[in-house]
Coordinates of C-alpha atoms (C1' of nucleotides) in Angstrom, one line a residue:
Chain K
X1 CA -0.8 35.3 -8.0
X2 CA -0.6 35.4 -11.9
X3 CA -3.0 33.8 -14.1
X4 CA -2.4 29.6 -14.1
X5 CA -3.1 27.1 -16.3
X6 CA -3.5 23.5 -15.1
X7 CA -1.8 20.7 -17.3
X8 CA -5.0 18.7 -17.9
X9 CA -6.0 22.3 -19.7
X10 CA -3.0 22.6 -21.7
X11 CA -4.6 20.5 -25.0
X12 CA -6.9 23.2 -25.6
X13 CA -4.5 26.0 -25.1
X14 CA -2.5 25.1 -27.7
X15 CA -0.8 28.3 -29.8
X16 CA -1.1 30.7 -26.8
X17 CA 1.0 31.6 -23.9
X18 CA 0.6 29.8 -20.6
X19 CA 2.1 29.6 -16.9
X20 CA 1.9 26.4 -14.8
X21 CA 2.6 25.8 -11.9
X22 CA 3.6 22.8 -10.4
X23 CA 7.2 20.4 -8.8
X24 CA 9.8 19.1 -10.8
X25 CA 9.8 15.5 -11.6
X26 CA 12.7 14.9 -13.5
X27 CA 15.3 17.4 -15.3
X28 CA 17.2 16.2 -18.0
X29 CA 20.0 18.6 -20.3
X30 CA 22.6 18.0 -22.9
X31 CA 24.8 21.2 -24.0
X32 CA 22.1 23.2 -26.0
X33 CA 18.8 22.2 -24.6
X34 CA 17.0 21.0 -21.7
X35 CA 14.1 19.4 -20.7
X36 CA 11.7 19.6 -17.3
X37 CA 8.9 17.3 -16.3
X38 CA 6.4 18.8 -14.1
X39 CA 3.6 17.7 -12.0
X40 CA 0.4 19.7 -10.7
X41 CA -1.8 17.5 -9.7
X42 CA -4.2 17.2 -13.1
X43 CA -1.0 15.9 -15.2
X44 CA 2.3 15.8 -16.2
X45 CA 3.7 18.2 -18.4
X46 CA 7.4 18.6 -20.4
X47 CA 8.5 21.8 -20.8
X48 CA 11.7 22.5 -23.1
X49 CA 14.2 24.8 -22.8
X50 CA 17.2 26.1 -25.6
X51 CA 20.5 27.4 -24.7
X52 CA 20.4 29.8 -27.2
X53 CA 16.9 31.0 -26.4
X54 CA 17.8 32.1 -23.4
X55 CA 19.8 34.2 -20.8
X56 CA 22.6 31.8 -18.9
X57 CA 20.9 32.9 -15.8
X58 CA 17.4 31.3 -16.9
X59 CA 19.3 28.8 -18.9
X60 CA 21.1 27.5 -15.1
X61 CA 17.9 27.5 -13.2
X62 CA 15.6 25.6 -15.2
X63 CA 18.8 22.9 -16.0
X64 CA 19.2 22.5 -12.8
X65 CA 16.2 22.7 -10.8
X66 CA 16.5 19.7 -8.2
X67 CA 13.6 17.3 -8.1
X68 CA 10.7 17.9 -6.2
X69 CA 11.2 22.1 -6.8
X70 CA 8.2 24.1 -6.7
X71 CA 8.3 25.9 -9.9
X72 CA 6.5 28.7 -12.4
X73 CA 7.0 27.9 -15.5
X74 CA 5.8 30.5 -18.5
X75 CA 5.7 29.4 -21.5
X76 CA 4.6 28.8 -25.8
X77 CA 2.2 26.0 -25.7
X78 CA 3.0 23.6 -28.6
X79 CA 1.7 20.4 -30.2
X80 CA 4.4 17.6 -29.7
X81 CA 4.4 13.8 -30.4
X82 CA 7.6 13.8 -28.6
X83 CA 5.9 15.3 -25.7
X84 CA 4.3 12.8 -23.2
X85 CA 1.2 14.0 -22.8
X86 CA 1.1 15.0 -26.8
X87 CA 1.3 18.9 -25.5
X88 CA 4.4 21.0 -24.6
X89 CA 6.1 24.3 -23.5
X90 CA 8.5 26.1 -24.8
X91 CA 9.7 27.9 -22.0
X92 CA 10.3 31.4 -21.7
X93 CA 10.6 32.5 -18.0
X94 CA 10.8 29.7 -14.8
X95 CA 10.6 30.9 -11.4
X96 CA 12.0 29.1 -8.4
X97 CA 8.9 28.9 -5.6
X98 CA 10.3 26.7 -3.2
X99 CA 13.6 24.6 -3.2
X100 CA 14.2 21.1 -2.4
X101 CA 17.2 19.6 -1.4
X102 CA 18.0 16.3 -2.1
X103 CA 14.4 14.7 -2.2
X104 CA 14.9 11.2 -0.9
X105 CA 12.5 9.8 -3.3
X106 CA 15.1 8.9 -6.2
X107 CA 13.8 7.6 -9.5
X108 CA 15.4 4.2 -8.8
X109 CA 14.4 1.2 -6.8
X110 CA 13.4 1.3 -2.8
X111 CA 12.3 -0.8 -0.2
X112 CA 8.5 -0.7 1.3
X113 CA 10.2 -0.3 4.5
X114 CA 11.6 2.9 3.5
X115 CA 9.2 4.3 1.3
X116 CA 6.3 4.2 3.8
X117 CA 8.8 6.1 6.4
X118 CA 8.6 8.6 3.9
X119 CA 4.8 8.1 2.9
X120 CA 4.2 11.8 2.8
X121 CA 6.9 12.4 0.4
X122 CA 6.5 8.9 -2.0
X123 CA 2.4 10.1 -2.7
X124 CA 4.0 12.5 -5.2
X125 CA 4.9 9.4 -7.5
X126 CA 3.0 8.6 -10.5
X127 CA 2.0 5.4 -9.5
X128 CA 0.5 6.5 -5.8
X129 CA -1.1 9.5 -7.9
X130 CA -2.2 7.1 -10.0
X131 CA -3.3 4.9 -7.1
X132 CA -5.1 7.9 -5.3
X133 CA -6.8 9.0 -8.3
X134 CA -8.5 5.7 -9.1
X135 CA -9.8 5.2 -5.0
X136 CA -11.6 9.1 -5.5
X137 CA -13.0 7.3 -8.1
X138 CA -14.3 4.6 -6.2
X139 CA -15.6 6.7 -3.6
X140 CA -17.1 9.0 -6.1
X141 CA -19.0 5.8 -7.7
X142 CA -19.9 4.6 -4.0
X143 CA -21.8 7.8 -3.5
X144 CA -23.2 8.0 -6.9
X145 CA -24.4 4.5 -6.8
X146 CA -26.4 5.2 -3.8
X147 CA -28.1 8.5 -4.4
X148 CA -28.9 7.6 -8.2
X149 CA -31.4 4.7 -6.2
X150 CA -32.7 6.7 -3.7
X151 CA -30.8 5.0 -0.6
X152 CA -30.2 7.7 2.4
X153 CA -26.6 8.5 4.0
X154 CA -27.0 7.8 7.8
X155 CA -23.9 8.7 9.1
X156 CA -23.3 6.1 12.1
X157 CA -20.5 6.4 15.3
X158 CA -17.2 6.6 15.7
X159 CA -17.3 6.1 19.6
X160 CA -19.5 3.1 20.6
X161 CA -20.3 0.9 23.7
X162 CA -19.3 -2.3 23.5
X163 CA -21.5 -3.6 20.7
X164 CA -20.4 -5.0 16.9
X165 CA -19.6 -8.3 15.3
X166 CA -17.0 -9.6 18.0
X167 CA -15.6 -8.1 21.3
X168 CA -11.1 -8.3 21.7
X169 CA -10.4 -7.0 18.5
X170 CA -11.4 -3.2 19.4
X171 CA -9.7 -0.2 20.1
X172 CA -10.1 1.5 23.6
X173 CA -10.1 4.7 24.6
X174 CA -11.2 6.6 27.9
X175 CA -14.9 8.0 27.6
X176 CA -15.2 10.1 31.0
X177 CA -17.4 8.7 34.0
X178 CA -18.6 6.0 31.4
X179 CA -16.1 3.8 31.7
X180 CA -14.7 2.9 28.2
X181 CA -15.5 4.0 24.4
X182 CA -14.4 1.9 21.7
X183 CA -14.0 2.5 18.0
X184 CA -16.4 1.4 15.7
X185 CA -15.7 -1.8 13.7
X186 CA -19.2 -1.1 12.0
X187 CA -21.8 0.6 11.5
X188 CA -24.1 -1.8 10.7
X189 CA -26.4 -2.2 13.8
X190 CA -26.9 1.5 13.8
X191 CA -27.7 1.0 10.3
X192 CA -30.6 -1.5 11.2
X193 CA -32.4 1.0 13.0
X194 CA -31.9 3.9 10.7
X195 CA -33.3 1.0 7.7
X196 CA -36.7 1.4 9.6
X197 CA -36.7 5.0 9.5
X198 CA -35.8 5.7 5.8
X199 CA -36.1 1.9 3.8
X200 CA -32.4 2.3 2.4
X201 CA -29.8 3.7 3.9
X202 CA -25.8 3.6 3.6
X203 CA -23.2 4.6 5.5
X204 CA -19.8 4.8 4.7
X205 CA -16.5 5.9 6.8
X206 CA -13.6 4.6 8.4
X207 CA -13.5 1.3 10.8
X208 CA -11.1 -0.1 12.8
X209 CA -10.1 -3.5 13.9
X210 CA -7.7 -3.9 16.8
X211 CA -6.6 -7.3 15.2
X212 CA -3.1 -8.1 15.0
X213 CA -3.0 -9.1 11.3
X214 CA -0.2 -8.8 9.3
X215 CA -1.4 -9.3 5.7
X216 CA -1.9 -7.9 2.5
X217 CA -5.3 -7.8 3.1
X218 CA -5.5 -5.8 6.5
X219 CA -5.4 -2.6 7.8
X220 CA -6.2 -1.6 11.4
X221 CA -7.8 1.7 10.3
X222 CA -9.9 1.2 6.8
X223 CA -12.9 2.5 4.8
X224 CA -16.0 1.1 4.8
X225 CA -19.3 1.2 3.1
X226 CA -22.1 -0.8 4.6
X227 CA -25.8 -0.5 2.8
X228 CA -28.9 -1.4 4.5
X229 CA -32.1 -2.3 2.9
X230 CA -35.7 -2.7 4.1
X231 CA -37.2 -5.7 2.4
X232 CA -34.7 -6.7 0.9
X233 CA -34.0 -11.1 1.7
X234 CA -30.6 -12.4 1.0
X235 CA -31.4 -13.3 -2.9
X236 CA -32.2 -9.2 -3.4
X237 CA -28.9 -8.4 -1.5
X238 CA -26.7 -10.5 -3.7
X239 CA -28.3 -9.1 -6.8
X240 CA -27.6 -5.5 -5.1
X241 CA -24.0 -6.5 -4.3
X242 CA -23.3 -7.5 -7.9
X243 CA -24.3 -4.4 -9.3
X244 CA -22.6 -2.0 -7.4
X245 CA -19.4 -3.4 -8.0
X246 CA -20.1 -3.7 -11.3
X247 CA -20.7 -0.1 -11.5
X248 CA -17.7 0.4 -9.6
X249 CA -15.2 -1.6 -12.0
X250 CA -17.1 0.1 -15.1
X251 CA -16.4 3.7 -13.3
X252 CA -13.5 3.4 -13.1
X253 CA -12.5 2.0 -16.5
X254 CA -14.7 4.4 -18.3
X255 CA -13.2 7.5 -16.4
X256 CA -9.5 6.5 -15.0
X257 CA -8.5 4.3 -18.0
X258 CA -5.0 6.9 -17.9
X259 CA -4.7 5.7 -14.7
X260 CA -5.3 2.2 -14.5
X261 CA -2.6 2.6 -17.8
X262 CA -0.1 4.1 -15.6
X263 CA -0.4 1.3 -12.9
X264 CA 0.2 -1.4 -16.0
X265 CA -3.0 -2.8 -15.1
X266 CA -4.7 -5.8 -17.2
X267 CA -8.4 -4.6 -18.2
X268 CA -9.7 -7.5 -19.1
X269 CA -10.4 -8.9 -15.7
X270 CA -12.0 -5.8 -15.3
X271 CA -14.1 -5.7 -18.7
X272 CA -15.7 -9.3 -17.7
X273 CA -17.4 -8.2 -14.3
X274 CA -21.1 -7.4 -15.2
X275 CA -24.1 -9.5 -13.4
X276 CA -25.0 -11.9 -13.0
X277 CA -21.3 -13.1 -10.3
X278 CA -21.6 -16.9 -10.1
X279 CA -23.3 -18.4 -6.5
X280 CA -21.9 -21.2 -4.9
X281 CA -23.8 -22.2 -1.6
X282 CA -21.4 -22.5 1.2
X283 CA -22.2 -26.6 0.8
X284 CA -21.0 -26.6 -3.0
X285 CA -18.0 -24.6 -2.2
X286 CA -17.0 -27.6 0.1
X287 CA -17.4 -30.1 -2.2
X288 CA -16.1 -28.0 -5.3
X289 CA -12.8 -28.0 -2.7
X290 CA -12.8 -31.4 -2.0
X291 CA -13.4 -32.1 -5.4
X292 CA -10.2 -30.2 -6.2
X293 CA -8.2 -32.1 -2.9
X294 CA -8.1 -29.5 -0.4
X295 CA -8.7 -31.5 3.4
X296 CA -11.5 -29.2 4.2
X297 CA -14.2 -30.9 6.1
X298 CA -18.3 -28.7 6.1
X299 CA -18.1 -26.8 9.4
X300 CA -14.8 -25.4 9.0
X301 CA -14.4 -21.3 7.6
X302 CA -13.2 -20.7 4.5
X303 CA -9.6 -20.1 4.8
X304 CA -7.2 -17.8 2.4
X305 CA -6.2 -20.3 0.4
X306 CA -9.6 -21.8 0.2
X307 CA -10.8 -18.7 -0.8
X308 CA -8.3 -18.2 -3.6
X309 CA -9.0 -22.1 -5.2
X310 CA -12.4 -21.2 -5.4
X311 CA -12.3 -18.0 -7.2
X312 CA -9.8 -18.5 -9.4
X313 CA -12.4 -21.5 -11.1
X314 CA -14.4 -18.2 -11.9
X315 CA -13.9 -15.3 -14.9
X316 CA -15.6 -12.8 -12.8
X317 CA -16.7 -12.2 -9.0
X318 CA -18.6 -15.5 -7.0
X319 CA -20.8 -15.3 -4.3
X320 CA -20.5 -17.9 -1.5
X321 CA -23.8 -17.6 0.5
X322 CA -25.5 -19.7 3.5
X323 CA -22.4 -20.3 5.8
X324 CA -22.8 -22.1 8.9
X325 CA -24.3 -20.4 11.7
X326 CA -21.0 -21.2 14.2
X327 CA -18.5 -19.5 11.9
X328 CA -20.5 -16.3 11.3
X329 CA -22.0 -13.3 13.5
X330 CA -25.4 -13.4 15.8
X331 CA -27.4 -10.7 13.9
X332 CA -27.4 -13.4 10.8
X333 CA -30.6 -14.8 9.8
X334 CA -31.3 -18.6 10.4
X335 CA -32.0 -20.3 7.0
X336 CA -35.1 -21.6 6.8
X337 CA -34.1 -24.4 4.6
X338 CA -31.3 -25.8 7.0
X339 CA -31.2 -24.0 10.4
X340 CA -27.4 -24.8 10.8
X341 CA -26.8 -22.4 8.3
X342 CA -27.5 -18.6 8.2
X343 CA -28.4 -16.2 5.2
X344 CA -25.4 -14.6 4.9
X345 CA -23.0 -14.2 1.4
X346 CA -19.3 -13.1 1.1
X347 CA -18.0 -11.9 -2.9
X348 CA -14.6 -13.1 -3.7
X349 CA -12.9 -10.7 -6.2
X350 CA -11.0 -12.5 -8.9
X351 CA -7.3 -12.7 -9.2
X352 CA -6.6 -13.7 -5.7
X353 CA -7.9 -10.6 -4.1
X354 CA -10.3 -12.8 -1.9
X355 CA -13.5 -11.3 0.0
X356 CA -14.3 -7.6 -1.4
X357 CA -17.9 -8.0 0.3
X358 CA -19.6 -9.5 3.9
X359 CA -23.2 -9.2 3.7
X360 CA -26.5 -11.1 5.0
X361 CA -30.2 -11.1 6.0
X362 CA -30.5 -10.2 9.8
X363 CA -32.2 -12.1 12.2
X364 CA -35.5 -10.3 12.4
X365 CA -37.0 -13.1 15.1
X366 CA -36.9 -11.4 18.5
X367 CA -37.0 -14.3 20.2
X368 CA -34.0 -16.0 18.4
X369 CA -31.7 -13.4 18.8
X370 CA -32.2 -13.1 21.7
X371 CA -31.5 -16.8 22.3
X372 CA -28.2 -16.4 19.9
X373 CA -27.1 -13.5 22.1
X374 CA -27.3 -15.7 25.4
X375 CA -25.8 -18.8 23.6
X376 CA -22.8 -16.6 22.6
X377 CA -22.2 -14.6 26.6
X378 CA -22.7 -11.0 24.6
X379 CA -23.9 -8.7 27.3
X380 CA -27.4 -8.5 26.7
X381 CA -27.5 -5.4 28.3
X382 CA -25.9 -3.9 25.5
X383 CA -27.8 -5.4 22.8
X384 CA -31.2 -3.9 24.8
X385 CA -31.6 -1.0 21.6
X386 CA -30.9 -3.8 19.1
X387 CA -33.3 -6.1 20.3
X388 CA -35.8 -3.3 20.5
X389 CA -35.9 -3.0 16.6
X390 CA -37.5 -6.5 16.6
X391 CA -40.0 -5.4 19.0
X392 CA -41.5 -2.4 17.4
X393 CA -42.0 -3.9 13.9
X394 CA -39.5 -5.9 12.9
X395 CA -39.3 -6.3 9.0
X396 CA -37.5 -8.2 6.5
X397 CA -33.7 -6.6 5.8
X398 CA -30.3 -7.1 4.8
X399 CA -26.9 -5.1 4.4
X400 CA -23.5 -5.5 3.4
X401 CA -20.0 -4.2 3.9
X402 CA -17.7 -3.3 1.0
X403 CA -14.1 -2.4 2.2
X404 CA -13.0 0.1 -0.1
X405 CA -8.9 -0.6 0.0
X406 CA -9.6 -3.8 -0.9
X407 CA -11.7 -2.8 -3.7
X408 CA -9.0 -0.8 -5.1
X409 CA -6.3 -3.1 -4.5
X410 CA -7.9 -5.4 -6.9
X411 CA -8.8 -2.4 -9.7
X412 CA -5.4 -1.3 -9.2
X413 CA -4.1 -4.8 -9.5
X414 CA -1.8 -4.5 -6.5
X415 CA -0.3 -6.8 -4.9
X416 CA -1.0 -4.7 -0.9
X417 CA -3.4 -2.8 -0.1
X418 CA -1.4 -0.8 2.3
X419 CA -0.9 1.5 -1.0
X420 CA -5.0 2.1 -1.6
X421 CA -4.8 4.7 1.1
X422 CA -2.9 7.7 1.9
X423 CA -1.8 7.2 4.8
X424 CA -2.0 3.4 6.1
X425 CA -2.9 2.4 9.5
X426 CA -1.2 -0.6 10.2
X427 CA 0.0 -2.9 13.5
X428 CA 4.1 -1.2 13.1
X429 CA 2.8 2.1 11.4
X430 CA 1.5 5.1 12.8
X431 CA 4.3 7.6 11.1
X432 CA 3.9 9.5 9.1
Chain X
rU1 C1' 0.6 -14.6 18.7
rC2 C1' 3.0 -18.5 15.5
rC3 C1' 6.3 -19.9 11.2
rG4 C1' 10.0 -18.2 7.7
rG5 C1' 13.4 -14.2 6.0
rA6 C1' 16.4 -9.6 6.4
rG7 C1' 19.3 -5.4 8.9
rU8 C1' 26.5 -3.2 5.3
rA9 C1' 27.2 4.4 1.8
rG10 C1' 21.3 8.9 1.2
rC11 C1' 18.7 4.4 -1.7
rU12 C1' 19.0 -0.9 -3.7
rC13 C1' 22.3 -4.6 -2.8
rA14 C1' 27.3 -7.7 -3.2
rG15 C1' 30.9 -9.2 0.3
rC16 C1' 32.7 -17.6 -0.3
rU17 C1' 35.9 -21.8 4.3
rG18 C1' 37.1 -15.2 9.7
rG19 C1' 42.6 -11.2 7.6
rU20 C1' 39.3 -3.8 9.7
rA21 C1' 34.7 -2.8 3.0
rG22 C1' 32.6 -2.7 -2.9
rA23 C1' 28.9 -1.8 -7.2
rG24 C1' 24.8 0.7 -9.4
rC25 C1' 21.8 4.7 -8.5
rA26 C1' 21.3 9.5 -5.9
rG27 C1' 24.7 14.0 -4.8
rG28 C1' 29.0 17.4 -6.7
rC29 C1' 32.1 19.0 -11.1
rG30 C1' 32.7 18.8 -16.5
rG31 C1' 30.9 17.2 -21.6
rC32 C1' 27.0 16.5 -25.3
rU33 C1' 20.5 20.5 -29.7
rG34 C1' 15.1 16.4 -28.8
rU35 C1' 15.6 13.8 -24.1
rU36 C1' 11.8 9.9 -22.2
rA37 C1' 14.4 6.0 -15.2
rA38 C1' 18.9 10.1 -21.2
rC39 C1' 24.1 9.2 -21.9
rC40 C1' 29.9 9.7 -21.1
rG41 C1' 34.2 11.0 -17.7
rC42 C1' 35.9 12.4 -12.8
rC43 C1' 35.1 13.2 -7.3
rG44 C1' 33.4 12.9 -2.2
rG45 C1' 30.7 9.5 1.0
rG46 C1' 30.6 3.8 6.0
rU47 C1' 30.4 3.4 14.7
rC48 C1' 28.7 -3.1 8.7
rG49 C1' 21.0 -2.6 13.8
rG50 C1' 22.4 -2.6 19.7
rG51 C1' 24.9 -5.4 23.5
rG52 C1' 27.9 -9.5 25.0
rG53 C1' 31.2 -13.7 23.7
rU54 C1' 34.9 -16.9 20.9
rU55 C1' 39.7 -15.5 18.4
rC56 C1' 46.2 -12.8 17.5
rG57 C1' 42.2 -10.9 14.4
rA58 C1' 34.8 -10.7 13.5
rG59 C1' 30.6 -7.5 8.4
rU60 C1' 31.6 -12.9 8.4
rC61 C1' 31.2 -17.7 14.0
rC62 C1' 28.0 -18.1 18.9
rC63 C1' 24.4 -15.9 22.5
rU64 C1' 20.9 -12.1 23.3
rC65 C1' 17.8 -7.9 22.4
rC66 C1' 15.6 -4.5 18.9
rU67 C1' 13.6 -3.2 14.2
rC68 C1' 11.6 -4.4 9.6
rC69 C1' 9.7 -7.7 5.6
rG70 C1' 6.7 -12.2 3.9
rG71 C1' 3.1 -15.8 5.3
rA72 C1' -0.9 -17.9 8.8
rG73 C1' -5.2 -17.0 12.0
rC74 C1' -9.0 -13.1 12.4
rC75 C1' -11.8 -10.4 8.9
rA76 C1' -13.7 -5.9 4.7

RNA sequence: UCCGGAGUAGCUCAGCUGGUAGAGCAGGCGGCUGUUAACCGCCGGGUCGGGGGUUCGAGUCCCUCCUCCGGAGCCA
């Protein structure tokens, strides 16, 4: 193929001759001249074409080019304020390299009905590149986060028994003579043992939840990244959990700031989120509600709504920490202090996004979770491995579990987070 | 699963107390030397979600089913 030049190039090519390649995004003509918009990937890029510049037969093909066509473009690369972008191409030669026919994607309004039908076509707009830029970004700073301090990638299953926080809400599947296989809603226990092979350890992948939610908040197939530290009590988790999504958010505003311009999004949510996140104990959070007239009695879970009257009191992130031990999983560890509660801390994004982060010290008593196993009817069969790691040295740890749409949701400042993936898993979608 | 809402042109929608459909955009044709979702003129385009009922007559009223959307619970 000839020589290319990617858009995201084109500032420093500037004064020579250049070909792109890329789809048409918009045309736009009037008698003499005419004017493409084209997307590769790295950027957008107007190209300009004259009448009189040109043979009719170029002159036709570039005017017209349908959106969506897969293009060559060759052309002067100029300096341009009228140019989006600040750099443009004077066209000399455009070459058709795959049509498109009435692209169903138009410029104008649709519903979400509609443009998740056509999910593999809509990506190419500016605001889902936009979108899909900024969650690489995430995951980039995920991974970065994690190998800059040492912590080791443990890659947990897909295909489990029946273990994890809660049985009903996973997905089945037939595993040969063993009866049935279920897809992983975490990795976490996994994690627990890996912790006391390597100290710190992450792992990060997909998780699915068979629930039948139908929220902004839920997918039934979504990305996860759980850490797991060694030594680490429910005080060193928070302070762990604040600054990785502090580096996050700063990631992302220092490198996608194009992007996050694109999606109209408000920065200055953004710019406030640096430790320390305000802590509310579980306890305060109750009163702080009452205080503000919601019904809610101490016992009950924090509900949505709950959830958004409490952190819309707050300028950045607040952690809510020491739940009580009925509402939350069996692996938490009892709290010294108050033994109805458990060490365990949700992170409630700003804005209304709610929980970005579950986390908490495990129960590293043999004996009592054991005990919390029985009280709850898990099969304690199942749990046999688990138990084991409190058996053979048991030690002091903690994890969490970031979900990664919802982290972009709230960068992105999006109202769904159905759009912080490619392709969304949801109760009514499994097309495209 | 529960509560609420919606299915009319390719898309987004309008269509009142029943009288067999309409606007913008997209598409096609033409015009316009610097456009930014360009603009102006003309043209084609419909089993009104499926089924049943009431009526001389149903997009409109009634019943039923389906699909989708928003919210709740569950959670990341």
């Amino acid at each position: 193929m000839l020589p290319q030049t990617y858009v995201a190039d084109l500032p420093e090519r500037i004064g020579t001759e250049a070909t792109v390649r890329g789809w048409v995004v918009t045309t736009r003509s009037s008698g003499k001249i005419a004017f493409m918009v084209l997307r590769d990937g790295t950027g957008y890029l107007q190209c300009v074409l004259g009448k009189q510049e040109t043979d009719p037969e170029t002159w036709e093909r570039f005017r017209r080019a349908p959106q969506e066509t897969a293009v060559a473009v060759t052309g002067m690369v100029r300096e341009d304020a009228r140019s989006p972008g600040g750099a443009e191409l004077s066209v000399s030669a455009v070459e058709i390299l795959g049509e498109a026919v009435d692209f169903p994607i138009t410029p104008k309004e649709h519903g979400t009905a509609f443009l998740f039908e056509h999910r593999h076509l809509w990506l190419r707009s500016r605001r889902q590149v936009a979108i899909m830029q900024i969650r690489h970004e995430v995951v980039q700073a995920i991974r970065d986060f994690f190998y800059e301090r040492h912590f080791v990638l443990v890659d947990t299953p897909i295909l489990t028994g029946s273990i994890g926080e809660s049985a009903g809400t996973l997905f089945e599947t037939p595993y040969f003579d063993l009866g049935t296989a279920y897809l992983a809603q975490t990795g976490q226990l996994y994690l627990e043992a890996a912790a006391a092979a390597l100290g710190r350890v992450y792992c990060f992948g997909p998780t699915f939840r068979a629930e039948k939610s139908k929220t902004r908040r839920h997918l039934t197939e979504f990305w996860m990244v759980e850490p797991e530290m060694a030594w680490y009590d429910s005080d060193d988790n928070m302070r762990l959990q604040e600054e990785f999504v502090s580096y996050i958010v700063g990631r992302c505003l220092e490198r996608r700031a194009q992007d996050l311009l694109e999606l109209e999004r408000d920065t200055a949510p953004l710019e406030r989120v640096a430790p320390p996140f305000h802590r509310l104990s579980y306890t305060e959070a109750i009163r702080m509600l009452q205080s503000l007239g919601s019904g809610i009695e101490w016992g009950a879970d924090l509900g949505a709504d709950e959830e958004t009257t409490l952190a819309s009191q707050y300028d950045r992130p607040v952690f809510v920490y020491d739940y009580p031990k009925a509402v939350r999983a069996f692996y938490m560890k009892e709290n010294p202090a108050d033994p109805r509660t458990v060490r365990n801390n949700d992170c409630l994004a700003p804005e209304g996004y709610g929980e970005i982060i579950g986390g908490s010290q495990r129960e590293d008593d043999h004996d009592k979770l054991r005990a919390r196993i029985r009280e709850l009817g898990l099969p304690e069969e199942n749990y046999a491995w688990y138990l084991d790691l409190r058996k053979f040295g048991t030690f002091v740890h903690s994890g969490f579990g970031l979900g990664v749409e919802r982290t972009v949701a709230w960068i992105c400042g999006m109202p769904h987070i159905r759009e912080a993936i490619a392709f969304p898993r949801m109760m009514t979608k499994l097309y495209p």
